[in-house]
Steps between C-alpha positions, in 0.01 A plus 500: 500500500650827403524800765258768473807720435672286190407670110485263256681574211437489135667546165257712294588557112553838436228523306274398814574848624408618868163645623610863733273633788571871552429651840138662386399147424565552116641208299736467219541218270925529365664259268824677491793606719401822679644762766299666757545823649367867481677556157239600225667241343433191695268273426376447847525866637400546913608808680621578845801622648658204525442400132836549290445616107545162406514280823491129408465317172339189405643248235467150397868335530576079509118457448372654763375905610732664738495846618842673588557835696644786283700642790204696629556725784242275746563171363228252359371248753351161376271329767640762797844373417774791310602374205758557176312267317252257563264175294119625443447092540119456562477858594616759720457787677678845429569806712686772360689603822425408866207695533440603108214359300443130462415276158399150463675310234422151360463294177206540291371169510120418429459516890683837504253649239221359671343322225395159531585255250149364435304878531423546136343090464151466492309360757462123484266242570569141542163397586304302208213638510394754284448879643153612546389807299558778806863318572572578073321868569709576819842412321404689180414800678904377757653526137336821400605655835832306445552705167397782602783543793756367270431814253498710811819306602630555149424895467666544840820323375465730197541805730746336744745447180412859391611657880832255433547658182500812655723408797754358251467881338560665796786277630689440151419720263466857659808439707661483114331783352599678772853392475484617099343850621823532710771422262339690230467822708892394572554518123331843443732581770792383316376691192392824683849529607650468188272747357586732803868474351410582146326826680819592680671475159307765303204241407217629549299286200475228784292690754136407390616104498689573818165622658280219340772246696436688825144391515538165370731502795295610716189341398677163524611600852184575665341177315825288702435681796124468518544080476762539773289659709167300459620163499859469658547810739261375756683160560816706609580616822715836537821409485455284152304796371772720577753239329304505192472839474833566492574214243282651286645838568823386333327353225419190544212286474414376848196272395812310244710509788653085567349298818644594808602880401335669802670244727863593302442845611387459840831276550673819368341730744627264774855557441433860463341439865817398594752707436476890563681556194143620330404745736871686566495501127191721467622715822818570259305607169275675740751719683659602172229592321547210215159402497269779336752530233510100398104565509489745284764355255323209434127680542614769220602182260125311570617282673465328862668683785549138700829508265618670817576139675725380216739787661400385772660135415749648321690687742313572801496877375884480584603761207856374448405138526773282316440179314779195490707513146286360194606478167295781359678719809440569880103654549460772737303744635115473648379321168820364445564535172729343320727746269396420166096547585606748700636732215227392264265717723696748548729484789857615497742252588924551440725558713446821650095421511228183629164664427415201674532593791275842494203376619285716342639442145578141513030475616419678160689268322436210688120627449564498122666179444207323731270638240696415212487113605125553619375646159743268255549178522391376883121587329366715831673221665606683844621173639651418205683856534635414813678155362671704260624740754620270705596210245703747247284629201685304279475187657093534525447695212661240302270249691209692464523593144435159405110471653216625329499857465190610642419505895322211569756270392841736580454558871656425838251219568641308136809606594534265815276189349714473167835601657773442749559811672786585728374421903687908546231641233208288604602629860524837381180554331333321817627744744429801298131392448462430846691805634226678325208290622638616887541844366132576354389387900750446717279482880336224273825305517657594853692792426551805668468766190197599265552504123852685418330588117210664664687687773761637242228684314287608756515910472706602826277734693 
């Protein structure tokens, strides 16, 4: 006799798939691997704070369903017990967290579905003798009743499959259209700033099309931000809002972003927790008044003034920073330039002279190159940017010059799923990204300061 406590387990087919109870009672029929978690993206989405953007995923693997954690923040328990990865077996229960939202899992057998094998047989009737004439009139009027529920039956699958067909929409399909709104306002971006560059030149033939592009841009924007908002902002909570934000702020597409990006950044914001080296950093640009000027650098050139934390990595704001010897020369200076990009934007560098190391000159070229990259080949890219920076343009450029040129398939996110990167540049991209995450809130991440960006403009009373 088996304990109350032993699960039987089975070895479904695949093609058996599994039968899920949600926590309102609602119940999904899946044939295929899926993930759950408050992603838009998931098949099974539930929300709560303890629900990661993609928290578990189920798969079929040596013929049988398993679900595995996807390093969620909570951890996925199966039966009250944490686990990495766990059998589905006869079934199983799911919480997302110790105290998050629970699931029932199991195969969909004919038991599971709750439809018994013999329902749809007539009724029989062994006896011999013949049915009177009110037995034949009460199952003629059972069948009549009988047909009638199955249309009903019928008509209400009919709508059931039409609300999946919308679900499937919503979950698959917007989530890419929203995605192609993105990278095409990305692409008017790319083209408004080459027609702001024929302008500068004396072209002035280019201004209706240049106009034309801004709205495209713009319309394309608000149509992005208006699906963010109504189906994925709500299953946030602040500090993955913020993170978003700010990815998008450099350019980015946050909804294309790869599994597990949020956590990448929160692990980032740890080390800055850490260390004080963020914080004495900020104190330094503060007290010498670097910061309104790097704003206004990058502001006057359209683009975002978070640049201000590649400095930041850079050099700490230490203005005669030195870099070890390189082959293309020593780099130097708060944006650390090397001496050949250095003189292609205009600093003076011989013997008697580092431009690199005036502060205030070496920003408005470092605010010029950054746009260069930005507007040229990284495709509105601002991840992307900060590879090159830190990788040597020619070594990325190179790279990046081969991919697609348009910005949904030349960006940072391609970048690291198609190539192998240098650990220094992943590291260096990660820290800016994150230093700016802490520095659009900083109380919302423990730190003693409010946003250096905003303070630096506020009008001094």
């Amino acid at each position: 006799m088996r304990s109350p406590h032993t699960r039987e387990r089975h070895h479904p087919a695949e093609s058996q798939g599994l039968i899920v109870r949600l926590p309102d009672g609602t119940t999904l029929q899946i044939a295929r691997p899926f993930y759950i978690g408050r992603d838009f993206e998931c098949e099974v989405q539930l929300d709560g704070a303890e629900v990661s953007r993609r928290h578990a995923q189920v798969s079929f693997n040596q013929g049988e369903w398993w679900i595995r954690d996807l390093q969620s923040s909570n951890g996925t328990y199966v039966d009250d017990a944490r686990v990495e990865s766990a059998p589905i077996g006869g079934g199983v229960r799911v919480r997302l967290g110790a105290d998050g939202p629970s699931l029932a899992i199991a195969p969909l057998t004919a038991r599971a579905a709750g439809v018994s094998p013999d329902e749809d047989e007539e009724p029989r009737d062994d006896s011999d003798d013949s049915p009177g004439e009110r037995t034949q009139m009460f199952r003629a009027e059972m069948q009549k009743e009988r047909r009638k529920y199955r249309l009903i039956i019928s008509a209400v699958a009919l709508i059931a499959v039409a609300a999946l067909g919308y679900a499937e929409y919503t979950r698959r399909l917007l989530p890419e259209r929203a995605k192609n709104d993105f990278y095409e306002a990305k692409a008017r971006e790319v083209q408004i700033a080459e027609g702001e560059q024929a302008m500068e030149s004396g072209n002035t033939s280019v201004a209706p099309q240049l106009e034309q592009y801004m709205r495209q841009r713009q319309e394309m924007q608000n149509n992005y931000n208006e699906y963010f908002r109504k189906y994925y902002d709500r299953r946030l909570n602040e500090r993955e809002r913020l993170i978003l934000k700010v990815t998008r702020l450099f350019g980015e597409c946050d909804l294309a972003a790869p599994p597990g990006y949020i956590s990448e950044v929160s692990r980032f914001i740890e080390q800055w927790r850490s260390t004080g080296r963020l914080e004495s950093s900020i104190r330094r640009a503060q007290d010498n008044g670097y910061i309104r000027r790097i704003v206004t650098s990058f502001a006057a050139r359209k683009m975002p003034p978070q640049y201000f934390y590649l400095a930041l990595q850079e050099s700490s704001f230490v203005t005669n920073a030195t870099g070890p010897p390189t082959r293309w020369g020593i780099a130097r200076g708060m944006w650390q330039f090397i001496p050949e990009t250095g003189r292609k934007y205009g600093l003076a560098i011989n013997a008697g002279q580092d431009e690199r190391l005036d502060w205030e000159r070496a920003t408005t070229a470092a605010a010029s190159y950054i746009k260069d990259i930005y507007a040229t080949d990284a495709e509105a890219s601002g991840l992307l940017v900060m590879a090159s920076y830190n990788w040597g343009e020619h070594r990325v450029i190179d790279i990046v010059r081969t991919m697609p040129k348009n910005p949904k398939d030349r960006n940072f996110w391609q970048l690291i799923a198609k190539y192998r990167i240098p650990k220094e540049t992943y590291n260096y991209v990660f820290s800016i990204v994150s230093a700016a995450e802490i520095g659009e809130n900083p109380q919302l991440f423990g730190f003693p300061f409010e946003n250096p960006l905003e303070a630096a403009l506020r009008p001094s009373r």
